[in-house]
Coordinates of N, CA and C in Angstrom, one line a residue:
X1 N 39.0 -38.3 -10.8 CA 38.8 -39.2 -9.6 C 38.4 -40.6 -10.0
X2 N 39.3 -41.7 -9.7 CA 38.7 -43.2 -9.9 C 38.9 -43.9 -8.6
X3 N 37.4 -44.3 -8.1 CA 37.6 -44.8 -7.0 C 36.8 -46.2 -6.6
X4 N 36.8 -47.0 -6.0 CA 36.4 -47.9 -5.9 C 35.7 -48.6 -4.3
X5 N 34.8 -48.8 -4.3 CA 34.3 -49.3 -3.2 C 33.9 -50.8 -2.5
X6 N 33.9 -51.4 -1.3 CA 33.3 -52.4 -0.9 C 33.4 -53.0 0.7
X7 N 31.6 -53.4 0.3 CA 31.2 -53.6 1.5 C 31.4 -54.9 1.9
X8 N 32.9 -55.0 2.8 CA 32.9 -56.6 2.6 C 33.2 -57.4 4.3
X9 N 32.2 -58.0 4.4 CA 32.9 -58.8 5.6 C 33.9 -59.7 5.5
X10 N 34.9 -59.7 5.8 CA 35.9 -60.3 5.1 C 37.2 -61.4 6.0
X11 N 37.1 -62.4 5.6 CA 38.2 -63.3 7.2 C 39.5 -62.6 6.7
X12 N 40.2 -62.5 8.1 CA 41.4 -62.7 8.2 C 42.3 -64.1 8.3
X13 N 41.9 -64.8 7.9 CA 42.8 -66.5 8.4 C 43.8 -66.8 6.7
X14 N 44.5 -67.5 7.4 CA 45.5 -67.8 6.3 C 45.5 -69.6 6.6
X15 N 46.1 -69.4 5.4 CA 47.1 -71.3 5.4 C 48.5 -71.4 4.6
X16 N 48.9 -71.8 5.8 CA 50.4 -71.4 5.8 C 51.1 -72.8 5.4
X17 N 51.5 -73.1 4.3 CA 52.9 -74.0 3.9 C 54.3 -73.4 3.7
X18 N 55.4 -74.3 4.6 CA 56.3 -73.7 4.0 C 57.2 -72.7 4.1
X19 N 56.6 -71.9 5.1 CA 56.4 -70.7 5.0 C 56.0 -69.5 4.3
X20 N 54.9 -70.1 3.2 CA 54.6 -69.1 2.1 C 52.9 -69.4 2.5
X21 N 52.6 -68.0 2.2 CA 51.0 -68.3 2.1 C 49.7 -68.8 0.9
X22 N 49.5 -69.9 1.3 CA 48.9 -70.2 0.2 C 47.4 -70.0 -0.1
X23 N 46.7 -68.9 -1.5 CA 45.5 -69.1 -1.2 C 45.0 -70.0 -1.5
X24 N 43.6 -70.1 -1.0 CA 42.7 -71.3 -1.0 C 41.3 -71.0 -1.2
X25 N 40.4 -72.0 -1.8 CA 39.1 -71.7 -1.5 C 38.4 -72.3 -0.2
X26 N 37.4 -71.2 0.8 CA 37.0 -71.6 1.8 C 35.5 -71.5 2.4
X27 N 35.1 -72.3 3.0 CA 33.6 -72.3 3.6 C 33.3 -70.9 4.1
X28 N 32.0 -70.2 3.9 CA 31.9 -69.1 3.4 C 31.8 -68.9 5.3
X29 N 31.4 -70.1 6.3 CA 31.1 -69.2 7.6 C 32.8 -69.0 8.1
X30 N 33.7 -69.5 7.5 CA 35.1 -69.2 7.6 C 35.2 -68.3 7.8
X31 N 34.9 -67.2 7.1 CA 35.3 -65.8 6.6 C 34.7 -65.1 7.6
X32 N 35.6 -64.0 7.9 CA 35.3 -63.2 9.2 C 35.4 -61.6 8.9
X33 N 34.8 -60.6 8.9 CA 34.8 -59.6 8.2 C 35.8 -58.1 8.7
X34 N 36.1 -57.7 7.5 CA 37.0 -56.3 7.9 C 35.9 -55.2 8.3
X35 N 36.6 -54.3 8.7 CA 36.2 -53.3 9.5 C 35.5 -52.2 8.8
X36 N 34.6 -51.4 9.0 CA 34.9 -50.3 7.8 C 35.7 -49.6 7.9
X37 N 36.0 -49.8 6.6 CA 37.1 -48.8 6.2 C 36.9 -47.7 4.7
X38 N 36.8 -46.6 4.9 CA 37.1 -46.0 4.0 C 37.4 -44.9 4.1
X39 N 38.0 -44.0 2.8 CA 39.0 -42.6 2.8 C 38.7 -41.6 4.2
X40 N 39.1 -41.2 5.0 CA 39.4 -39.9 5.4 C 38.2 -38.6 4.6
X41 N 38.1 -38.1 5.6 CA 37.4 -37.0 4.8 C 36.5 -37.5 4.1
X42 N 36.2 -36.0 3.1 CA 34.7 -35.4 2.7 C 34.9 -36.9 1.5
X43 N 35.7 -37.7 0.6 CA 35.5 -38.8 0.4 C 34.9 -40.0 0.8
X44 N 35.5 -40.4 1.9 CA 35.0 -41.8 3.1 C 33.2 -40.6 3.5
X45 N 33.2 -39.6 3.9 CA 32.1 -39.5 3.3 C 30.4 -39.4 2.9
X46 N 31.3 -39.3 1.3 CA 30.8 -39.1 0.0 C 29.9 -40.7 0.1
X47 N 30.9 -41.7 0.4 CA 31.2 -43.4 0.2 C 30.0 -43.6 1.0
X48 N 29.6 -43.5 2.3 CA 28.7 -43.6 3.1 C 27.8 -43.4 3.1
X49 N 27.5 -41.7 2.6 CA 26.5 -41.2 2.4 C 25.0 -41.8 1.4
X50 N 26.1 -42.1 0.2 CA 24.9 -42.8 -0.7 C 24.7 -44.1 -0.6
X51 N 25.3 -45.1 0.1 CA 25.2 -46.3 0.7 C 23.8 -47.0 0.4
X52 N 23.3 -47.9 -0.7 CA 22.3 -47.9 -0.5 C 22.2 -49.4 1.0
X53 N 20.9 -49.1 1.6 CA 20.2 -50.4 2.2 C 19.4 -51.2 1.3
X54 N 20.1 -52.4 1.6 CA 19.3 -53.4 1.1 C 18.8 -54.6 1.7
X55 N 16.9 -54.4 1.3 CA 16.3 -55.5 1.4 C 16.3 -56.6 0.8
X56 N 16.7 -57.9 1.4 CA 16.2 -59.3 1.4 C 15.3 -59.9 0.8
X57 N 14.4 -60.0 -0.1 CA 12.5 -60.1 0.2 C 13.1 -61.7 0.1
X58 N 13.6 -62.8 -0.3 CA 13.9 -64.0 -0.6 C 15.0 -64.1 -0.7
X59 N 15.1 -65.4 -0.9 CA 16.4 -66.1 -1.0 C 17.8 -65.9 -0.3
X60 N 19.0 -66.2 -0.8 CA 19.9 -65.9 -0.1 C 20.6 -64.5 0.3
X61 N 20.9 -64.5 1.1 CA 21.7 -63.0 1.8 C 22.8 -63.3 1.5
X62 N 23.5 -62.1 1.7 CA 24.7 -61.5 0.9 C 26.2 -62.1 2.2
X63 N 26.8 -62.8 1.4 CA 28.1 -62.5 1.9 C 29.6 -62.5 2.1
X64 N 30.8 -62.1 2.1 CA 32.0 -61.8 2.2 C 32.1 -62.3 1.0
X65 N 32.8 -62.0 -0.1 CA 33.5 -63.2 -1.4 C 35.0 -63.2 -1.2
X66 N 35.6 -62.7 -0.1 CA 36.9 -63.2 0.2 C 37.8 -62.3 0.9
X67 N 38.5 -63.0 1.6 CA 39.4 -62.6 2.7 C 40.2 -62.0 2.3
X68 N 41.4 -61.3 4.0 CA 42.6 -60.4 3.3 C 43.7 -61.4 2.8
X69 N 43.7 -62.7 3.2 CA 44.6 -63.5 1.9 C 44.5 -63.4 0.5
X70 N 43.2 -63.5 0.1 CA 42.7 -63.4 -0.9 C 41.9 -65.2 -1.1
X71 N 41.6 -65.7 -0.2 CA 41.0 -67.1 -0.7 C 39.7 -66.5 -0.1
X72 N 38.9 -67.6 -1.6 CA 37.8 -67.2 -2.1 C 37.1 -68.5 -1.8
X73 N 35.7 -68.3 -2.7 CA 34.8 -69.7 -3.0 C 34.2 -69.5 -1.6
X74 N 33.1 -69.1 -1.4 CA 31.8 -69.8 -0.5 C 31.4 -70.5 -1.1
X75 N 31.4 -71.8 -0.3 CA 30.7 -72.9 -0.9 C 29.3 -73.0 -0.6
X76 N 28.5 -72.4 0.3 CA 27.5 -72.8 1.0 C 26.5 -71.4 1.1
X77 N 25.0 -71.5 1.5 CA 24.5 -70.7 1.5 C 23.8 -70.8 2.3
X78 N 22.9 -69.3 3.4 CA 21.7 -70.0 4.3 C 20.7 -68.6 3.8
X79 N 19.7 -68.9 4.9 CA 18.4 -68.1 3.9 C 18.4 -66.8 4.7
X80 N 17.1 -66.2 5.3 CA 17.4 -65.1 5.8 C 17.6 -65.1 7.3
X81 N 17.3 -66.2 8.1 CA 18.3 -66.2 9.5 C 19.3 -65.7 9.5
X82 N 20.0 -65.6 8.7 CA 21.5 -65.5 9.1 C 22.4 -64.0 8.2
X83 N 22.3 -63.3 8.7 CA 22.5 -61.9 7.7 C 24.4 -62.0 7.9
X84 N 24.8 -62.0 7.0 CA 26.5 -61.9 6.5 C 26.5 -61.2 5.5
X85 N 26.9 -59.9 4.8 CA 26.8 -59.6 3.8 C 28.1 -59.1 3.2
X86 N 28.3 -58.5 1.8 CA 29.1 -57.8 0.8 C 28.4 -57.0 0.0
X87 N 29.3 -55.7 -0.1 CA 28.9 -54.7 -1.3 C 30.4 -53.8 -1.7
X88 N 30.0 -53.1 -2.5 CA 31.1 -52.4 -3.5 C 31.1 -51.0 -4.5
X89 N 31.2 -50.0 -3.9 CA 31.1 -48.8 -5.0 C 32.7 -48.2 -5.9
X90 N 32.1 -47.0 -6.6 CA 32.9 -46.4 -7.7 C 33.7 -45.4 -8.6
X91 N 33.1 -44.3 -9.0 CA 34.1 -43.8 -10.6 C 33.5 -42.9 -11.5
X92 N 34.4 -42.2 -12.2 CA 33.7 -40.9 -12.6 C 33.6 -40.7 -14.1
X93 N 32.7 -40.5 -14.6 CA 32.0 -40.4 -16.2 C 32.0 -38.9 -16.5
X94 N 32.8 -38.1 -17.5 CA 32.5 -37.0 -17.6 C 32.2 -35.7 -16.7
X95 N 30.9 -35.6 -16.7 CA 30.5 -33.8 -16.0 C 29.6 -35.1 -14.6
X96 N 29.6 -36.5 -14.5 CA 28.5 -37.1 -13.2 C 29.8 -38.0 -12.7
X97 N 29.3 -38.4 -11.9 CA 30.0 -39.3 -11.0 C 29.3 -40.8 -10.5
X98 N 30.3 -41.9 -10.9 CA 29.3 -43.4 -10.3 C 30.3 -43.9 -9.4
X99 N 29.1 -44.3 -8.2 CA 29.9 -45.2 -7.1 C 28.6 -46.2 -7.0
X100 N 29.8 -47.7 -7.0 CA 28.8 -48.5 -7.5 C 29.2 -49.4 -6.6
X101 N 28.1 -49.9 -5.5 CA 28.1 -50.5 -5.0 C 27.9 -52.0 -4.6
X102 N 28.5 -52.9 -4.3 CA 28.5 -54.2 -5.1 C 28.2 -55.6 -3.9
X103 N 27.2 -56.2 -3.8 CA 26.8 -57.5 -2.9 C 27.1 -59.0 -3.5
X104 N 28.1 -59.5 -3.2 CA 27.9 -60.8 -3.5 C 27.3 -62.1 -2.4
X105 N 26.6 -63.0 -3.4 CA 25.4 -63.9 -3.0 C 25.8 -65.5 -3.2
X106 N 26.5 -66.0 -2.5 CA 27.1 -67.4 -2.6 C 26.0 -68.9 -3.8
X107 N 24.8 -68.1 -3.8 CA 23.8 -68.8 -4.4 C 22.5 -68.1 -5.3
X108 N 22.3 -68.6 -6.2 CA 21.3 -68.1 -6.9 C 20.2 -68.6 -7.3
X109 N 19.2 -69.1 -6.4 CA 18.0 -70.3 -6.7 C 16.7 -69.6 -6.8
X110 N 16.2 -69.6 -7.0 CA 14.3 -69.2 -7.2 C 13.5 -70.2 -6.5
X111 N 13.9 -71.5 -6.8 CA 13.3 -72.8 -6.9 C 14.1 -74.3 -6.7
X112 N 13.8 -75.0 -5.8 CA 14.7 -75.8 -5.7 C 14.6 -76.9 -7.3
X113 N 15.8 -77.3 -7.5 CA 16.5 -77.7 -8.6 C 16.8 -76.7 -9.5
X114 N 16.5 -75.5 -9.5 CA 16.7 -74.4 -10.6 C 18.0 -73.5 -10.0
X115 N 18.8 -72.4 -10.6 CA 19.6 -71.7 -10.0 C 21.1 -72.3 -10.6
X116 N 21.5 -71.6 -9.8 CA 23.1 -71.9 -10.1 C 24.3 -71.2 -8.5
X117 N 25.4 -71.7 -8.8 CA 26.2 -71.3 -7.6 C 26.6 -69.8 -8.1
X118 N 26.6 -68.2 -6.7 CA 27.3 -67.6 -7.4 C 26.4 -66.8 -8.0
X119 N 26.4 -65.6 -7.2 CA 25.6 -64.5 -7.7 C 26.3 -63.1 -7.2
X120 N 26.5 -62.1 -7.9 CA 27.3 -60.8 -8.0 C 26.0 -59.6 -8.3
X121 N 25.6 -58.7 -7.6 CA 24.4 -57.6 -7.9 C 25.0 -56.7 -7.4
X122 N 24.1 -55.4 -7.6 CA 24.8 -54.0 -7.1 C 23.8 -53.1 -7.7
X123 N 24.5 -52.1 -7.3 CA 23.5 -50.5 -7.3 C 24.8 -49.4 -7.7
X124 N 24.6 -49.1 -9.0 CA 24.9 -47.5 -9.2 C 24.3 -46.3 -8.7
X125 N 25.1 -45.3 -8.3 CA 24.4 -44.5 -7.7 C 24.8 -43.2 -8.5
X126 N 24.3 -42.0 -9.3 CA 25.5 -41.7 -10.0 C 25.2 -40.1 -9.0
X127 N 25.7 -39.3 -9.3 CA 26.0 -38.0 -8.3 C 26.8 -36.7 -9.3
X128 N 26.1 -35.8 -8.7 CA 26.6 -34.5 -10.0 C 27.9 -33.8 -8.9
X129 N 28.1 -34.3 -8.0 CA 29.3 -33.6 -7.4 C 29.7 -34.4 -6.3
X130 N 30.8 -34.9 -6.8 CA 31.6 -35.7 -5.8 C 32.2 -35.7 -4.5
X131 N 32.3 -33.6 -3.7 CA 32.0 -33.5 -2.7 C 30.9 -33.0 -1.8
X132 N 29.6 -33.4 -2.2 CA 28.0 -32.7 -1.8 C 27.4 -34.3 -1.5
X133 N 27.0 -34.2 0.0 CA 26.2 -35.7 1.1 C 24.7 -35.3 0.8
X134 N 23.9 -34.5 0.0 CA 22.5 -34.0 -0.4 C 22.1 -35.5 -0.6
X135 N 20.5 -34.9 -0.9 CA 19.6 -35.7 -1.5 C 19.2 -35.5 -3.3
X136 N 19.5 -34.1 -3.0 CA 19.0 -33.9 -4.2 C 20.9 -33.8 -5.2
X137 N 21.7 -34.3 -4.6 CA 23.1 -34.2 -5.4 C 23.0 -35.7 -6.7
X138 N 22.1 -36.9 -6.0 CA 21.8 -37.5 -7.0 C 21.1 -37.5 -8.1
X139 N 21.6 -38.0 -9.4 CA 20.9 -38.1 -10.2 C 20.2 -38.9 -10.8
X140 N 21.0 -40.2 -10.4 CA 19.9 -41.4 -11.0 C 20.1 -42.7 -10.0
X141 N 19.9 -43.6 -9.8 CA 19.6 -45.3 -9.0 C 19.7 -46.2 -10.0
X142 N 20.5 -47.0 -10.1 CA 20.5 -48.1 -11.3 C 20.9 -48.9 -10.4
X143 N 19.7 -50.0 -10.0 CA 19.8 -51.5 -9.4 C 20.5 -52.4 -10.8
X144 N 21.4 -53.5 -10.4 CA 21.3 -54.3 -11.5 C 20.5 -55.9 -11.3
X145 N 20.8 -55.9 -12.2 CA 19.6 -57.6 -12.5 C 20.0 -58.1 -14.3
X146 N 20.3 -59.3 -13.7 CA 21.0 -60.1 -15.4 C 21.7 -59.3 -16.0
X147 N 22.5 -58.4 -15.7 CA 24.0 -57.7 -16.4 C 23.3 -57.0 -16.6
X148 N 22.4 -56.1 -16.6 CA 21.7 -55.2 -16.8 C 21.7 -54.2 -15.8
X149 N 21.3 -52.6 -16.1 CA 21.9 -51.7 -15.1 C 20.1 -50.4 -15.3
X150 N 19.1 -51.4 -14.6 CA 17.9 -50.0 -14.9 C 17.9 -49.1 -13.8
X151 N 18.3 -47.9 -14.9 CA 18.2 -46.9 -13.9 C 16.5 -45.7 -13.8
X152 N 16.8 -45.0 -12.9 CA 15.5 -44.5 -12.9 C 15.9 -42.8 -12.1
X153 N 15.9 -41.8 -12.5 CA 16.3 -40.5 -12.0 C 14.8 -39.8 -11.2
X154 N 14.3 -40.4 -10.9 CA 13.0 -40.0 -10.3 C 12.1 -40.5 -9.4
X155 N 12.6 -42.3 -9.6 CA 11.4 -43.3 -9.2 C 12.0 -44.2 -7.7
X156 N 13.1 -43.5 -7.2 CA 13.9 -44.3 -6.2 C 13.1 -43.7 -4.8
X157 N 13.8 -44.3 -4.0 CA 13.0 -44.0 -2.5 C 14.2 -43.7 -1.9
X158 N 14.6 -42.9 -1.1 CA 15.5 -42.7 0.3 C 15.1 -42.8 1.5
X159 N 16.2 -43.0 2.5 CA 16.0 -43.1 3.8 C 17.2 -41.7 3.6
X160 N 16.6 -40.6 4.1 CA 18.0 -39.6 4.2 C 18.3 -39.5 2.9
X161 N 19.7 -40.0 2.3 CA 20.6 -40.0 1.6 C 20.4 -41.1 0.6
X162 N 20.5 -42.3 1.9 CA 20.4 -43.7 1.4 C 19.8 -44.4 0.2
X163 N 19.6 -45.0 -0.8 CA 18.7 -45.4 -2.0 C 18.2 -46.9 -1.0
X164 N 17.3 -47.2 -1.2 CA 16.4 -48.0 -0.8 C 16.2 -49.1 -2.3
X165 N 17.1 -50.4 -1.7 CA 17.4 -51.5 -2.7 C 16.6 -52.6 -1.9
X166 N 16.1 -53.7 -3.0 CA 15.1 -54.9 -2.5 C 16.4 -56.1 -3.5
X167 N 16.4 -56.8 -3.2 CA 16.9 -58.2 -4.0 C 16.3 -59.1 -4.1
X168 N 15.3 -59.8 -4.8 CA 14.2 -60.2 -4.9 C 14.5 -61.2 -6.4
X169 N 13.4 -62.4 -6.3 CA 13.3 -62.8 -7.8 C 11.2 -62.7 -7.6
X170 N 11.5 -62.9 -9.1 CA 10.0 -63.2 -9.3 C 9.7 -64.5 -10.4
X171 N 9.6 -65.8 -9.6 CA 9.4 -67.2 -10.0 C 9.4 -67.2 -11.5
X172 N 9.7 -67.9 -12.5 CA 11.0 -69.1 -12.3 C 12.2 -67.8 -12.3
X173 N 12.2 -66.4 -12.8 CA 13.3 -65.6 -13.3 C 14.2 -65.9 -11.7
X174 N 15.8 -65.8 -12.0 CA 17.0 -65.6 -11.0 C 16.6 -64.7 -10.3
X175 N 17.3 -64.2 -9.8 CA 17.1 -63.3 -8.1 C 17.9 -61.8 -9.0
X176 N 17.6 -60.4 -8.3 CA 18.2 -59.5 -9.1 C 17.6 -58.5 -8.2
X177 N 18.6 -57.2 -8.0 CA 18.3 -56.4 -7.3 C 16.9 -55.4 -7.7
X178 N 16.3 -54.3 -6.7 CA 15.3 -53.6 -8.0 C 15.1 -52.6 -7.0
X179 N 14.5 -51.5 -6.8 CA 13.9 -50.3 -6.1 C 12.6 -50.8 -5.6
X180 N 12.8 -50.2 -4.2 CA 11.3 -50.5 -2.9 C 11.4 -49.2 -2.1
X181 N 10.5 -49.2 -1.2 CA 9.8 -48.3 -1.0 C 10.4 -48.6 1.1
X182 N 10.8 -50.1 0.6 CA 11.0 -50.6 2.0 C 12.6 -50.4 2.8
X183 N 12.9 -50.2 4.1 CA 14.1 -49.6 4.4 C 15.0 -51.0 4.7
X184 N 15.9 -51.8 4.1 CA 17.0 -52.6 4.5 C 17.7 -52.5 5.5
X185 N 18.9 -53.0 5.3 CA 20.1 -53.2 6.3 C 21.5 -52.2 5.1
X186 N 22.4 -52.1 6.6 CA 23.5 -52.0 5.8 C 24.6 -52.3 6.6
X187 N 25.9 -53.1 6.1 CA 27.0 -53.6 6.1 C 28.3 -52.5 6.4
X188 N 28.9 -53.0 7.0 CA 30.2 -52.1 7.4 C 30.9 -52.1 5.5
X189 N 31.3 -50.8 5.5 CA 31.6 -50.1 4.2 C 32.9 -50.4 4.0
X190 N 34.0 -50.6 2.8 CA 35.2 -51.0 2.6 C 35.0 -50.6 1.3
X191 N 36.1 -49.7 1.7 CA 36.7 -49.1 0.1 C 38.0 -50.1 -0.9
X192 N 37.2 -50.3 -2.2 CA 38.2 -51.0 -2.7 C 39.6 -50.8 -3.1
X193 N 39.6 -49.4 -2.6 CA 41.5 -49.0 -2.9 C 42.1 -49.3 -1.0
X194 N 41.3 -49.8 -0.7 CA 41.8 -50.0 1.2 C 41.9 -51.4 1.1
X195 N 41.5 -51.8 0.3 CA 41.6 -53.9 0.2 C 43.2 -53.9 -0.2
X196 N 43.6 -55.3 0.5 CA 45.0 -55.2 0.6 C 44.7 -55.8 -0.7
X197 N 46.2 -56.0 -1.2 CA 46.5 -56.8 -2.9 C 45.9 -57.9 -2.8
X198 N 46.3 -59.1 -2.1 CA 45.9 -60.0 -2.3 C 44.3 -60.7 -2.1
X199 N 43.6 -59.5 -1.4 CA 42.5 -59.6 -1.8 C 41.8 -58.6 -3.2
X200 N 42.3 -57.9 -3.5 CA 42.0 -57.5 -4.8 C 42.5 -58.4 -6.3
X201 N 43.6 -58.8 -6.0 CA 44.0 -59.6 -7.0 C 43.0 -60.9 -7.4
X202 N 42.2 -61.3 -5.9 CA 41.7 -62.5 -6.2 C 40.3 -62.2 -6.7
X203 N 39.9 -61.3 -6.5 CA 38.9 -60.8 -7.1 C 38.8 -60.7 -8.5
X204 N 39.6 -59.7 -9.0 CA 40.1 -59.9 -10.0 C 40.6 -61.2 -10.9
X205 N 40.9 -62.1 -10.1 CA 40.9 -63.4 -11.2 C 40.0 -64.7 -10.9
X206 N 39.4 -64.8 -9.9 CA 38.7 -65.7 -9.4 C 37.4 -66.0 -10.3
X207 N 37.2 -67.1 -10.8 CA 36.2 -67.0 -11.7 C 34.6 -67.5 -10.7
X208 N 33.9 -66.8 -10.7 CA 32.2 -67.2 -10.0 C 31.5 -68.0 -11.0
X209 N 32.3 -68.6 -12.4 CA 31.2 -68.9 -12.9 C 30.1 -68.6 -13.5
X210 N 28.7 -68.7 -13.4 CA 27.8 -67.9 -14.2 C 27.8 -66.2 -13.6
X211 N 28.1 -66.0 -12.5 CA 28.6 -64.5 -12.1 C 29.6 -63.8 -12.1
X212 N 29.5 -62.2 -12.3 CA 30.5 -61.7 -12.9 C 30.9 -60.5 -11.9
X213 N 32.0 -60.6 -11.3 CA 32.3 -59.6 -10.6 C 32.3 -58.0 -11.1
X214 N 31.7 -56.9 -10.8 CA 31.0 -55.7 -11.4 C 31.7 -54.9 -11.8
X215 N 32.6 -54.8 -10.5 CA 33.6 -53.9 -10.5 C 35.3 -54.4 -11.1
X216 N 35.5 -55.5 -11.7 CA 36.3 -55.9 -12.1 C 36.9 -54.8 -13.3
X217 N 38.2 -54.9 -13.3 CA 38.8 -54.1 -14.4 C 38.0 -54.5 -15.6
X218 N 37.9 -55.3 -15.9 CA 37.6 -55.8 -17.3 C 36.2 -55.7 -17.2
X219 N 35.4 -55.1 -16.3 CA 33.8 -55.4 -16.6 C 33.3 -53.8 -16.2
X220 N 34.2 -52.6 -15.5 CA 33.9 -51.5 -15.1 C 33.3 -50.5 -16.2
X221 N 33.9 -50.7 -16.9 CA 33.5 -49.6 -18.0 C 32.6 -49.8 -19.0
X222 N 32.3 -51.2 -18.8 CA 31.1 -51.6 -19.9 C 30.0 -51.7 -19.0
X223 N 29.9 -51.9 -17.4 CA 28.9 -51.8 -16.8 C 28.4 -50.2 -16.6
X224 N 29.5 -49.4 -16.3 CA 29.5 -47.9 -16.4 C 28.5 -47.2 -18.0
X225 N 28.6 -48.0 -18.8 CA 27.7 -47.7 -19.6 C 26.7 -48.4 -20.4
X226 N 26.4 -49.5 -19.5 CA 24.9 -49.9 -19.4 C 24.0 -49.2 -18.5
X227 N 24.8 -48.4 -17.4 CA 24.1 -47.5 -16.8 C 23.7 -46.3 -17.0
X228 N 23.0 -45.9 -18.2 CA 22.6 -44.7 -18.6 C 20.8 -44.4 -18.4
X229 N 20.6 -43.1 -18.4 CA 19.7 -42.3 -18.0 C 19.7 -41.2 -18.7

């Protein structure tokens, strides 16, 4: 089973020359979000089930990194008035299972003058059986923070099912996801094999910069095993 997830609000708008569609980078309140969508069945789910919520404690909130054209680039960011978010799960390792769920953050500041544009976080969730919605089917929670994946098989909180995520910095360090005790929000769910091409494509090549998209082909399997327990 290889599967992919995301939680994306996402515009439908284009820009048309020509008659060809051309992508573009666009102002992030541009973007208007897809529906949830994911698999059918005891899959769509699986997807749902372990969904973590995630708390805000600072900084910026999470949202869309690109439409079904596939144009990208939020340029802009606001604080927690305004909730828009994105996330993204996963894929299977041996005898466990990871669905890895993925938020992107238009901005990454702690402190004014400090930070950078462009922030990508997430939560592995990993699961001993790919069709069982339990609590006790998980086996471990790995928030990430600076490319890093700490996991913890014992020290997570639920709501139900749900893993209970905080996104937080702690002065001067970047902002980075981590385990609370506190119950979040959550985002309409979008599976990444349901994203049309040309928003997967752009994902896939669009560079963030000091941020690294998680679930990228080129970054899945090395994140997949930073995530050990």
């Amino acid at each position: 089973m290889v599967s992919k997830l995301l939680l994306l609000t996402a515009a439908l708008s284009q820009l048309v020359q020509g008659g060809l569609i051309r992508r573009e980078s666009i102002d992030h309140d541009k973007v208007v979000g897809f529906p949830e969508t994911v698999p059918s069945g005891v899959t769509g789910e699986v997807y749902k089930a372990y969904q973590p919520l995630l708390k805000v404690v600072n900084g910026c909130v999470p949202f869309p990194a690109v439409d079904a054209q596939g144009n990208t680039k939020l340029q802009q960011w606001r604080l927690l008035q305004e909730r828009r978010p994105s996330l993204r799960p996963g894929r299977q390792s041996g005898d466990k299972y990871a669905l890895m769920y993925s938020w992107y953050f238009p901005k990454d500041q702690a402190a004014p003058g400090m930070g950078h544009r462009h922030d990508w976080e997430g939560v592995i969730v990993w699961i001993s059986d790919p069709a069982t919605t339990s609590a006790d089917n998980i086996l471990a929670v790995c928030p990430s923070g600076h490319g890093k994946w700490d996991c913890s098989t014992d020290g997570y909180s639920l709501q139900e099912t749900h893993p209970l995520i905080r996104y937080y910095s702690v002065w001067p360090v970047n902002h980075q996801c981590g385990l609370t005790d506190e119950a979040g929000g959550s985002q309409p769910l979008v599976a990444y094999e349901s994203l049309p091409e040309p928003a997967k494509n752009a994902l896939e090549s669009t560079d963030f910069v000091k941020a690294n998209v998680p679930f990228k082909e080129e970054n899945w399997a090395e994140n997949l095993g930073k995530a050990t327990f």
